[in-house]
Amino acid sequence: MAGEGKGTQIEVALGRLAGNRYDFTCMAEYLDVANWARRDLFEFFRNYDRPHFNICTRLDVTNLLNLLRDHPDISVSLAYLYSALRVANEIEPFRYRLKEGKVIVHEVINGGTTVLLPNESFSYAYFDYQKDFETFVLAAGKSIKTVQAEGSLKPTMRDDLVYFTVLPWVSFTSFAHARTPGRGESVPRIAFGKFTRENERTLLPISVEVHHALMDGLHVGRYLTRLEEALAEPKGFLYPGK
């Protein structure tokens, strides 16, 4: 389970973009796989040709939308991206990554999202996790606006991320991501869809895709349960003490 069998602390070069250079370094740990309760499952799944599994469900965001009516300057999508990223940091297996046959435990994971461009193409924006919601919104919003203005595609090889995408045109019930070997194979991918109304509640489709060598349905279930709890009480989650 989360927290079991941590090993040697290491420095992992993650490549944060600074101008045209990547120069970010972060502390992480190796997981002690030999003493990990999931060791057999890790060995079983890690060499699968298709080791990922995907769970789709819907989140009730009614209370979140009601709260944000009093904060018209806050983007709804940034609010649920913040919530999803914060909860991913709370659930330890979402911070696990495969590296040269070993498992890294990142201290903190950050975010990347698709960004629609004016020419109807898209690019990627990257943003750091900030526990303070308003700080996160300002920084992530600035990153997204910069990508929209520049319009160039600058994918990263960093793995201290969760990959997000938003499809506001489709209330999907299943989802599959494009993949290529060697790029973000153990990075969780989370997609959000189109709001729907049902019985006076607003529902948001979500897809969570993860590597089965690193976690199971139990862990994705914990992630979704915690996210549901946060969205049910958004004021305390986004604005604690206010």
Coordinates of N, CA and C in Angstrom, one line a residue:
M1 N 0.8 -1.2 0.0 CA 0.0 0.0 0.0 C 0.9 1.3 0.0
A2 N 0.3 2.4 -0.1 CA 1.0 3.7 -0.1 C 1.9 3.8 1.1
G3 N 3.1 4.2 0.9 CA 4.0 4.4 2.0 C 4.9 3.2 2.3
E4 N 4.7 2.1 1.7 CA 5.5 0.9 2.1 C 6.7 0.8 1.3
G5 N 7.8 0.4 1.9 CA 9.0 0.0 1.2 C 9.7 1.1 0.5
K6 N 9.9 2.3 1.1 CA 10.6 3.3 0.4 C 12.1 3.1 0.7
G7 N 12.9 3.5 -0.3 CA 14.3 3.2 -0.2 C 15.2 4.5 -0.4
T8 N 16.2 4.4 -1.2 CA 17.2 5.4 -1.3 C 16.7 6.7 -1.9
Q9 N 17.1 7.8 -1.2 CA 16.7 9.1 -1.8 C 17.6 9.4 -3.0
I10 N 17.1 10.0 -4.0 CA 17.9 10.3 -5.2 C 17.5 11.7 -5.7
E11 N 18.3 12.2 -6.6 CA 18.0 13.4 -7.3 C 17.6 13.0 -8.7
V12 N 16.5 13.6 -9.2 CA 16.0 13.2 -10.5 C 15.9 14.5 -11.3
A13 N 16.6 14.5 -12.4 CA 16.5 15.6 -13.3 C 15.2 15.6 -14.1
L14 N 14.4 16.6 -14.0 CA 13.1 16.6 -14.6 C 12.9 17.5 -15.7
G15 N 13.8 18.5 -15.9 CA 13.7 19.3 -17.1 C 12.6 20.4 -17.1
R16 N 12.7 21.3 -16.2 CA 11.7 22.4 -16.2 C 12.2 23.4 -17.3
L17 N 11.3 23.9 -18.1 CA 11.6 24.8 -19.2 C 12.0 26.1 -18.6
A18 N 13.2 26.6 -19.0 CA 13.6 28.0 -18.6 C 14.2 28.6 -19.8
G19 N 13.4 29.4 -20.5 CA 13.9 29.9 -21.8 C 13.8 28.7 -22.8
N20 N 15.0 28.4 -23.4 CA 15.0 27.2 -24.2 C 15.8 26.1 -23.6
R21 N 16.0 26.2 -22.2 CA 16.7 25.1 -21.5 C 15.8 24.4 -20.5
Y22 N 16.2 23.2 -20.2 CA 15.5 22.5 -19.1 C 16.5 22.3 -18.0
D23 N 16.2 22.9 -16.8 CA 17.3 22.9 -15.8 C 16.7 22.6 -14.4
F24 N 15.6 21.8 -14.3 CA 15.0 21.6 -13.0 C 15.5 20.3 -12.4
T25 N 15.8 20.3 -11.1 CA 16.1 19.1 -10.4 C 15.3 19.0 -9.2
C26 N 14.8 17.8 -8.9 CA 13.9 17.5 -7.7 C 14.4 16.3 -7.0
M27 N 14.0 16.3 -5.7 CA 14.3 15.1 -4.9 C 13.2 14.1 -5.0
A28 N 13.6 12.9 -5.1 CA 12.7 11.8 -5.1 C 13.3 10.6 -4.4
E29 N 12.6 9.5 -4.3 CA 13.0 8.3 -3.6 C 12.8 7.1 -4.5
Y30 N 13.6 6.1 -4.4 CA 13.3 4.8 -5.0 C 12.4 4.1 -4.0
L31 N 11.4 3.4 -4.5 CA 10.6 2.5 -3.7 C 11.4 1.2 -3.5
D32 N 11.4 0.7 -2.3 CA 12.0 -0.6 -2.0 C 11.1 -1.7 -2.5
V33 N 11.2 -2.1 -3.8 CA 10.3 -3.0 -4.4 C 10.3 -4.4 -3.8
A34 N 11.5 -4.8 -3.3 CA 11.7 -6.1 -2.7 C 10.8 -6.3 -1.5
N35 N 10.5 -5.2 -0.8 CA 9.6 -5.3 0.4 C 8.3 -4.7 0.2
W36 N 7.9 -4.4 -1.0 CA 6.6 -3.8 -1.4 C 5.5 -4.9 -1.4
A37 N 4.4 -4.6 -0.7 CA 3.3 -5.5 -0.7 C 2.8 -5.9 -2.1
R38 N 3.0 -5.0 -3.1 CA 2.5 -5.2 -4.5 C 3.7 -5.8 -5.3
R39 N 4.7 -6.2 -4.8 CA 5.9 -6.7 -5.6 C 5.5 -7.7 -6.7
D40 N 4.7 -8.7 -6.3 CA 4.3 -9.7 -7.3 C 3.5 -9.1 -8.4
L41 N 2.6 -8.2 -8.1 CA 1.8 -7.5 -9.1 C 2.6 -6.6 -10.0
F42 N 3.6 -5.9 -9.4 CA 4.5 -5.1 -10.1 C 5.3 -5.9 -11.2
E43 N 5.8 -7.0 -10.7 CA 6.6 -7.9 -11.7 C 5.6 -8.5 -12.7
F44 N 4.4 -8.7 -12.4 CA 3.5 -9.3 -13.3 C 3.1 -8.4 -14.4
F45 N 2.8 -7.1 -14.1 CA 2.3 -6.2 -15.0 C 3.3 -5.3 -15.8
R46 N 4.5 -5.2 -15.2 CA 5.4 -4.2 -15.8 C 5.9 -4.4 -17.2
N47 N 5.9 -5.7 -17.6 CA 6.3 -6.0 -19.0 C 5.2 -6.3 -19.9
Y48 N 4.0 -6.0 -19.5 CA 2.8 -6.1 -20.4 C 3.0 -5.2 -21.6
D49 N 2.5 -5.7 -22.8 CA 2.5 -4.8 -24.0 C 1.5 -3.6 -23.8
R50 N 0.4 -3.9 -23.1 CA -0.6 -2.8 -22.8 C -0.9 -2.9 -21.3
P51 N 0.0 -2.3 -20.5 CA -0.2 -2.4 -19.0 C -1.1 -1.4 -18.3
H52 N -1.8 -0.6 -19.1 CA -2.6 0.5 -18.6 C -4.0 0.1 -18.4
F53 N -4.7 0.7 -17.4 CA -6.1 0.5 -17.3 C -6.8 1.8 -17.1
N54 N -8.0 1.9 -17.5 CA -8.7 3.2 -17.6 C -10.1 3.1 -16.9
I55 N -10.4 4.0 -16.0 CA -11.7 4.0 -15.3 C -12.4 5.3 -15.7
C56 N -13.6 5.3 -16.1 CA -14.5 6.4 -16.4 C -15.6 6.5 -15.5
T57 N -15.9 7.7 -15.0 CA -17.1 7.9 -14.2 C -17.5 9.3 -14.3
R58 N -18.5 9.8 -13.5 CA -18.9 11.2 -13.5 C -18.8 11.8 -12.1
L59 N -18.4 13.0 -12.0 CA -18.2 13.7 -10.8 C -19.3 14.7 -10.6
D60 N -19.9 14.8 -9.5 CA -20.9 15.9 -9.2 C -20.2 17.2 -8.8
V61 N -20.3 18.2 -9.7 CA -19.6 19.4 -9.6 C -20.6 20.6 -9.3
T62 N -21.8 20.2 -8.9 CA -22.9 21.2 -8.6 C -22.4 22.2 -7.6
N63 N -21.8 21.8 -6.5 CA -21.4 22.7 -5.4 C -20.2 23.5 -5.8
L64 N -19.4 23.0 -6.6 CA -18.2 23.7 -7.1 C -18.7 24.9 -8.0
L65 N -19.6 24.6 -8.9 CA -20.2 25.7 -9.8 C -20.9 26.7 -9.0
N66 N -21.7 26.3 -8.0 CA -22.4 27.3 -7.2 C -21.4 28.2 -6.4
L67 N -20.3 27.6 -5.9 CA -19.3 28.4 -5.2 C -18.6 29.4 -6.2
L68 N -18.3 29.0 -7.4 CA -17.6 29.8 -8.3 C -18.4 30.9 -8.9
R69 N -19.7 30.9 -8.7 CA -20.6 32.0 -9.1 C -20.2 33.3 -8.3
D70 N -19.7 33.1 -7.1 CA -19.3 34.2 -6.3 C -17.8 34.6 -6.6
H71 N -17.2 33.9 -7.5 CA -15.8 34.1 -7.9 C -15.7 34.1 -9.5
P72 N -16.3 35.1 -10.1 CA -16.4 35.0 -11.6 C -15.1 35.1 -12.3
D73 N -14.0 35.6 -11.6 CA -12.7 35.7 -12.2 C -12.0 34.3 -12.2
I74 N -12.5 33.3 -11.6 CA -11.9 32.0 -11.5 C -12.4 31.1 -12.6
S75 N -11.5 30.5 -13.4 CA -11.9 29.5 -14.4 C -12.4 28.2 -13.8
V76 N -13.5 27.7 -14.2 CA -14.0 26.5 -13.7 C -13.1 25.3 -14.0
S77 N -12.5 25.3 -15.2 CA -11.6 24.3 -15.6 C -10.3 24.3 -14.7
L78 N -9.8 25.5 -14.4 CA -8.7 25.5 -13.5 C -9.0 25.1 -12.1
A79 N -10.3 25.3 -11.7 CA -10.7 24.8 -10.4 C -10.7 23.3 -10.3
Y80 N -11.2 22.6 -11.3 CA -11.2 21.2 -11.2 C -9.9 20.6 -11.6
L81 N -9.0 21.3 -12.4 CA -7.7 20.8 -12.6 C -6.9 20.9 -11.3
Y82 N -7.0 22.0 -10.5 CA -6.4 22.1 -9.2 C -6.8 21.0 -8.3
S83 N -8.1 20.8 -8.2 CA -8.6 19.7 -7.3 C -8.1 18.4 -7.7
A84 N -8.0 18.0 -9.0 CA -7.6 16.7 -9.5 C -6.1 16.6 -9.2
L85 N -5.3 17.7 -9.4 CA -3.8 17.6 -9.1 C -3.5 17.5 -7.6
R86 N -4.2 18.3 -6.8 CA -4.0 18.2 -5.4 C -4.3 16.8 -4.9
V87 N -5.4 16.2 -5.3 CA -5.7 14.9 -4.8 C -4.7 13.9 -5.3
A88 N -4.2 14.0 -6.5 CA -3.2 13.1 -7.0 C -1.9 13.2 -6.2
N89 N -1.6 14.4 -5.7 CA -0.5 14.5 -4.8 C -0.7 13.8 -3.4
E90 N -2.0 13.7 -3.0 CA -2.3 13.1 -1.7 C -2.3 11.6 -1.8
I91 N -2.6 11.0 -3.0 CA -2.6 9.6 -3.1 C -1.3 9.1 -3.6
E92 N -0.5 8.5 -2.8 CA 0.9 8.3 -3.1 C 1.2 7.5 -4.4
P93 N 0.5 6.4 -4.7 CA 0.8 5.7 -6.0 C 0.7 6.6 -7.2
F94 N -0.1 7.7 -7.1 CA -0.1 8.6 -8.3 C 1.2 9.4 -8.5
R95 N 2.1 9.3 -7.5 CA 3.4 9.9 -7.6 C 4.5 8.9 -7.9
Y96 N 4.1 7.6 -8.2 CA 5.1 6.6 -8.6 C 5.4 6.7 -10.1
R97 N 6.6 6.5 -10.5 CA 7.0 6.4 -11.9 C 8.0 5.3 -12.1
L98 N 8.0 4.7 -13.3 CA 9.0 3.7 -13.6 C 10.2 4.4 -14.2
K99 N 11.4 4.0 -13.8 CA 12.6 4.5 -14.4 C 13.6 3.4 -14.4
E100 N 14.0 2.9 -15.6 CA 15.0 1.9 -15.7 C 14.8 0.7 -14.9
G101 N 13.5 0.3 -14.9 CA 13.1 -1.0 -14.1 C 12.9 -0.8 -12.7
K102 N 13.1 0.5 -12.2 CA 12.8 0.7 -10.8 C 11.6 1.7 -10.6
V103 N 11.2 1.9 -9.4 CA 10.1 2.7 -9.1 C 10.5 4.0 -8.3
I104 N 10.3 5.1 -8.9 CA 10.6 6.4 -8.3 C 9.3 6.9 -7.6
V105 N 9.5 7.5 -6.4 CA 8.4 8.1 -5.7 C 8.7 9.6 -5.7
H106 N 8.0 10.4 -6.5 CA 8.2 11.8 -6.5 C 7.7 12.5 -5.2
E107 N 8.4 13.4 -4.7 CA 7.9 14.2 -3.6 C 6.6 15.0 -3.9
V108 N 6.6 15.6 -5.1 CA 5.5 16.4 -5.6 C 5.4 16.2 -7.1
I109 N 4.2 16.1 -7.6 CA 3.9 16.0 -9.0 C 3.2 17.3 -9.4
N110 N 3.4 17.6 -10.7 CA 2.8 18.9 -11.2 C 1.9 18.5 -12.4
G111 N 1.5 19.5 -13.2 CA 0.5 19.3 -14.2 C 0.8 19.7 -15.5
G112 N 0.2 19.1 -16.5 CA 0.3 19.5 -17.9 C -1.0 19.3 -18.5
T113 N -1.4 20.2 -19.4 CA -2.8 20.1 -20.0 C -2.7 20.5 -21.5
T114 N -3.6 19.9 -22.2 CA -3.8 20.4 -23.6 C -4.4 21.8 -23.6
V115 N -4.0 22.6 -24.6 CA -4.5 23.9 -24.7 C -5.0 24.1 -26.2
L116 N -6.2 24.5 -26.4 CA -6.8 24.8 -27.7 C -6.2 26.1 -28.2
L117 N -5.7 26.1 -29.4 CA -5.1 27.3 -30.0 C -6.1 28.0 -30.9
P118 N -5.9 29.3 -31.3 CA -6.8 30.0 -32.1 C -7.0 29.4 -33.5
N119 N -6.0 28.6 -34.0 CA -6.1 28.0 -35.3 C -6.8 26.6 -35.2
E120 N -7.3 26.3 -34.1 CA -8.0 25.0 -33.8 C -7.0 23.8 -33.8
S121 N -5.7 24.1 -33.7 CA -4.8 23.1 -33.3 C -4.7 23.1 -31.8
F122 N -3.7 22.4 -31.2 CA -3.5 22.4 -29.8 C -2.1 22.3 -29.4
S123 N -1.8 22.7 -28.2 CA -0.4 22.5 -27.7 C -0.6 22.1 -26.2
Y124 N 0.6 22.1 -25.5 CA 0.6 21.7 -24.1 C 1.1 22.8 -23.2
A125 N 0.4 23.0 -22.1 CA 0.9 24.0 -21.1 C 1.3 23.2 -19.8
Y126 N 2.3 23.6 -19.1 CA 2.8 22.9 -17.9 C 2.7 23.9 -16.8
F127 N 2.4 23.4 -15.6 CA 2.2 24.3 -14.4 C 2.6 23.5 -13.2
D128 N 3.2 24.2 -12.2 CA 3.6 23.6 -11.0 C 2.4 23.4 -10.0
Y129 N 2.5 22.4 -9.2 CA 1.5 22.2 -8.2 C 1.7 23.3 -7.1
Q130 N 0.7 24.0 -6.7 CA 0.7 24.9 -5.6 C -0.4 24.6 -4.7
K131 N -0.2 24.4 -3.4 CA -1.3 24.0 -2.5 C -2.3 25.2 -2.4
D132 N -1.8 26.4 -2.4 CA -2.7 27.5 -2.3 C -3.5 27.7 -3.6
F133 N -4.8 27.6 -3.6 CA -5.6 27.6 -4.8 C -5.4 28.9 -5.6
E134 N -5.5 30.0 -5.0 CA -5.4 31.3 -5.8 C -4.0 31.4 -6.4
T135 N -3.0 31.0 -5.7 CA -1.6 31.0 -6.3 C -1.5 30.1 -7.5
F136 N -2.1 28.9 -7.4 CA -2.1 28.0 -8.5 C -2.9 28.5 -9.7
V137 N -4.0 29.1 -9.5 CA -4.8 29.7 -10.6 C -4.1 30.7 -11.4
L138 N -3.4 31.6 -10.7 CA -2.7 32.7 -11.3 C -1.5 32.1 -12.2
A139 N -0.8 31.2 -11.6 CA 0.4 30.7 -12.3 C 0.0 29.8 -13.5
A140 N -1.0 28.9 -13.2 CA -1.5 28.0 -14.3 C -2.1 28.8 -15.4
G141 N -2.9 29.8 -15.1 CA -3.6 30.6 -16.1 C -2.6 31.4 -16.9
K142 N -1.5 31.9 -16.3 CA -0.4 32.5 -17.0 C 0.2 31.6 -18.0
S143 N 0.5 30.4 -17.6 CA 1.2 29.4 -18.4 C 0.3 29.1 -19.6
I144 N -1.0 28.9 -19.4 CA -1.9 28.6 -20.5 C -2.0 29.8 -21.5
K145 N -2.1 31.0 -21.0 CA -2.1 32.1 -21.9 C -0.9 32.3 -22.7
T146 N 0.3 32.0 -22.1 CA 1.6 32.1 -22.8 C 1.6 31.1 -24.0
V147 N 1.1 29.9 -23.8 CA 1.1 28.8 -24.8 C 0.1 29.3 -25.9
Q148 N -1.1 29.8 -25.5 CA -2.0 30.3 -26.5 C -1.4 31.4 -27.4
A149 N -0.6 32.2 -26.8 CA 0.0 33.3 -27.6 C 1.1 32.9 -28.5
E150 N 1.9 31.9 -28.0 CA 3.1 31.4 -28.8 C 2.6 30.5 -29.8
G151 N 1.7 29.6 -29.5 CA 1.2 28.6 -30.5 C 2.1 27.5 -30.9
S152 N 3.3 27.4 -30.3 CA 4.2 26.3 -30.7 C 4.1 25.1 -29.8
L153 N 4.4 23.9 -30.4 CA 4.3 22.7 -29.6 C 5.6 22.4 -29.0
K154 N 5.6 22.3 -27.6 CA 6.8 22.1 -26.9 C 6.5 21.0 -25.8
P155 N 6.4 19.7 -26.3 CA 6.2 18.6 -25.3 C 7.5 18.4 -24.5
T156 N 7.3 17.9 -23.3 CA 8.4 17.7 -22.4 C 8.5 16.2 -22.1
M157 N 9.7 15.8 -21.7 CA 10.0 14.5 -21.3 C 9.9 14.3 -19.7
R158 N 9.6 15.4 -19.0 CA 9.4 15.3 -17.6 C 8.4 14.2 -17.2
D159 N 8.6 13.5 -16.1 CA 7.6 12.5 -15.7 C 7.0 12.9 -14.3
D160 N 7.4 14.0 -13.8 CA 6.8 14.5 -12.5 C 5.5 15.2 -12.7
L161 N 4.7 14.6 -13.6 CA 3.5 15.3 -14.1 C 2.3 14.4 -14.0
V162 N 1.1 15.0 -14.0 CA -0.1 14.3 -14.5 C -0.5 15.0 -15.8
Y163 N -0.8 14.1 -16.8 CA -1.3 14.7 -18.1 C -2.8 14.9 -18.0
F164 N -3.2 16.1 -18.2 CA -4.6 16.4 -18.3 C -5.1 16.8 -19.7
T165 N -6.3 16.5 -20.0 CA -6.9 17.0 -21.2 C -8.4 17.2 -20.9
V166 N -8.9 18.2 -21.6 CA -10.3 18.6 -21.4 C -11.0 18.6 -22.8
L167 N -12.1 17.9 -22.9 CA -13.0 17.8 -24.1 C -14.4 18.3 -23.7
P168 N -14.5 19.7 -23.8 CA -15.8 20.2 -23.3 C -17.0 20.0 -24.3
W169 N -16.7 19.3 -25.4 CA -17.7 19.1 -26.4 C -18.4 17.7 -26.3
V170 N -17.8 16.8 -25.5 CA -18.2 15.5 -25.4 C -18.5 15.0 -24.0
S171 N -19.7 14.5 -23.7 CA -19.9 13.8 -22.4 C -19.6 12.3 -22.6
F172 N -18.3 12.0 -22.6 CA -17.9 10.7 -22.9 C -18.2 9.7 -21.8
T173 N -18.3 8.4 -22.2 CA -18.4 7.3 -21.2 C -17.3 6.3 -21.3
S174 N -16.4 6.5 -22.3 CA -15.1 5.7 -22.3 C -14.1 6.6 -23.0
F175 N -12.8 6.3 -22.8 CA -11.8 7.1 -23.3 C -10.5 6.3 -23.5
A176 N -9.7 6.6 -24.5 CA -8.4 6.0 -24.8 C -7.4 7.1 -25.2
H177 N -6.2 7.0 -24.8 CA -5.2 8.0 -25.1 C -4.2 7.4 -26.1
A178 N -3.7 8.3 -27.0 CA -2.6 8.0 -27.9 C -1.3 7.7 -27.0
R179 N -0.6 6.7 -27.4 CA 0.6 6.4 -26.6 C 1.7 6.0 -27.6
T180 N 3.0 6.2 -27.2 CA 4.1 5.8 -27.9 C 5.2 5.3 -26.9
P181 N 5.9 4.2 -27.2 CA 6.9 3.7 -26.2 C 7.9 4.8 -25.9
G182 N 8.3 4.9 -24.6 CA 9.3 5.7 -24.1 C 8.9 7.1 -23.8
R183 N 7.7 7.5 -23.9 CA 7.2 8.8 -23.6 C 6.1 8.8 -22.6
G184 N 6.4 9.1 -21.3 CA 5.4 9.2 -20.3 C 4.6 7.9 -20.1
E185 N 5.3 6.8 -20.1 CA 4.5 5.5 -20.1 C 3.9 5.3 -18.7
S186 N 4.5 5.8 -17.6 CA 3.9 5.6 -16.3 C 3.3 6.8 -15.7
V187 N 3.1 7.9 -16.5 CA 2.5 9.1 -16.1 C 0.9 8.9 -16.1
P188 N 0.2 9.2 -15.0 CA -1.2 9.1 -15.1 C -1.8 10.1 -16.1
R189 N -2.9 9.7 -16.8 CA -3.6 10.6 -17.7 C -5.0 10.8 -17.3
I190 N -5.4 12.0 -17.2 CA -6.8 12.3 -16.7 C -7.5 13.2 -17.7
A191 N -8.7 12.8 -18.1 CA -9.4 13.6 -19.1 C -10.8 14.0 -18.4
F192 N -11.2 15.2 -18.8 CA -12.5 15.7 -18.4 C -13.3 16.0 -19.6
G193 N -14.7 15.9 -19.5 CA -15.6 16.0 -20.6 C -16.6 17.2 -20.4
K194 N -17.7 17.0 -21.1 CA -18.7 18.0 -21.1 C -19.7 17.9 -20.0
F195 N -20.0 19.0 -19.4 CA -21.0 19.0 -18.3 C -22.4 18.5 -18.8
T196 N -23.0 17.8 -17.9 CA -24.4 17.4 -18.2 C -25.3 17.7 -17.0
R197 N -26.5 17.9 -17.2 CA -27.5 18.2 -16.1 C -28.4 16.9 -15.9
E198 N -28.5 16.5 -14.6 CA -29.3 15.3 -14.4 C -29.9 15.5 -12.9
N199 N -31.2 15.5 -12.8 CA -31.9 15.6 -11.5 C -31.4 16.8 -10.8
E200 N -31.3 17.9 -11.5 CA -30.9 19.2 -10.9 C -29.4 19.2 -10.4
R201 N -28.6 18.2 -10.8 CA -27.2 18.2 -10.5 C -26.4 18.3 -11.7
T202 N -25.2 18.9 -11.6 CA -24.3 19.0 -12.8 C -23.2 18.0 -12.6
L203 N -23.0 17.2 -13.7 CA -22.1 16.1 -13.7 C -21.0 16.3 -14.7
L204 N -19.8 15.9 -14.3 CA -18.6 16.1 -15.2 C -18.0 14.7 -15.4
P205 N -17.9 14.3 -16.7 CA -17.2 13.0 -17.0 C -15.7 13.1 -16.7
I206 N -15.1 12.1 -16.1 CA -13.7 12.0 -15.9 C -13.2 10.6 -16.3
S207 N -12.1 10.6 -16.9 CA -11.4 9.3 -17.2 C -10.0 9.4 -16.5
V208 N -9.7 8.3 -15.8 CA -8.4 8.2 -15.2 C -7.7 6.9 -15.7
E209 N -6.5 7.2 -16.3 CA -5.7 6.1 -16.9 C -4.4 6.0 -16.3
V210 N -4.0 4.8 -15.8 CA -2.8 4.6 -15.0 C -2.1 3.3 -15.4
H211 N -0.9 3.1 -14.9 CA -0.1 2.0 -15.2 C -0.3 0.9 -14.1
H212 N -0.7 -0.3 -14.6 CA -1.2 -1.3 -13.6 C 0.0 -1.9 -12.8
A213 N 1.2 -1.7 -13.2 CA 2.4 -2.1 -12.4 C 2.5 -1.3 -11.2
L214 N 2.0 -0.1 -11.2 CA 2.2 0.9 -10.1 C 1.0 1.0 -9.2
M215 N -0.2 0.7 -9.7 CA -1.4 0.8 -8.8 C -2.5 -0.1 -9.4
D216 N -3.5 -0.2 -8.5 CA -4.7 -1.1 -8.9 C -6.0 -0.2 -8.8
G217 N -7.1 -0.9 -9.1 CA -8.3 -0.3 -9.0 C -8.6 0.3 -7.6
L218 N -8.1 -0.4 -6.6 CA -8.2 0.1 -5.2 C -7.7 1.6 -5.1
H219 N -6.6 1.8 -5.7 CA -5.9 3.2 -5.6 C -6.7 4.2 -6.4
V220 N -7.1 3.8 -7.6 CA -7.9 4.8 -8.4 C -9.2 5.0 -7.7
G221 N -9.8 4.0 -7.1 CA -11.0 4.2 -6.3 C -10.8 5.2 -5.2
R222 N -9.7 5.1 -4.5 CA -9.4 6.0 -3.4 C -9.3 7.5 -3.9
Y223 N -8.6 7.6 -5.1 CA -8.4 8.9 -5.7 C -9.8 9.5 -6.1
L224 N -10.7 8.7 -6.7 CA -11.9 9.3 -7.1 C -12.8 9.6 -5.9
T225 N -12.8 8.8 -4.9 CA -13.5 9.0 -3.7 C -13.1 10.3 -3.0
R226 N -11.8 10.5 -2.9 CA -11.2 11.7 -2.3 C -11.6 13.0 -3.1
L227 N -11.6 12.8 -4.5 CA -11.9 13.9 -5.3 C -13.4 14.3 -5.2
E228 N -14.2 13.2 -5.1 CA -15.7 13.5 -4.9 C -15.9 14.2 -3.6
E229 N -15.2 13.8 -2.5 CA -15.3 14.5 -1.2 C -14.9 16.0 -1.3
A230 N -13.8 16.3 -2.1 CA -13.4 17.6 -2.2 C -14.4 18.5 -3.0
L231 N -15.0 17.9 -4.0 CA -15.9 18.7 -4.8 C -17.3 18.8 -4.1
A232 N -17.6 17.9 -3.2 CA -18.8 18.1 -2.4 C -18.7 19.2 -1.4
E233 N -17.5 19.5 -0.9 CA -17.3 20.6 0.0 C -16.2 21.5 -0.5
P234 N -16.5 22.2 -1.7 CA -15.4 22.9 -2.3 C -14.9 24.1 -1.6
K235 N -15.7 24.8 -0.8 CA -15.2 26.0 -0.1 C -14.1 25.6 0.9
G236 N -14.3 24.6 1.7 CA -13.3 24.2 2.6 C -12.1 23.7 1.9
F237 N -12.2 23.1 0.8 CA -11.1 22.5 0.0 C -10.3 23.6 -0.7
L238 N -10.9 24.5 -1.3 CA -10.3 25.6 -2.1 C -9.9 26.8 -1.3
Y239 N -10.7 27.1 -0.3 CA -10.5 28.3 0.5 C -10.5 28.0 2.0
P240 N -9.6 27.2 2.5 CA -9.7 26.8 3.9 C -9.4 28.0 4.8
G241 N -10.2 28.1 5.8 CA -10.1 29.2 6.8 C -10.7 30.5 6.4
K242 N -11.4 30.5 5.2 CA -12.0 31.8 4.7 C -13.5 31.7 4.8

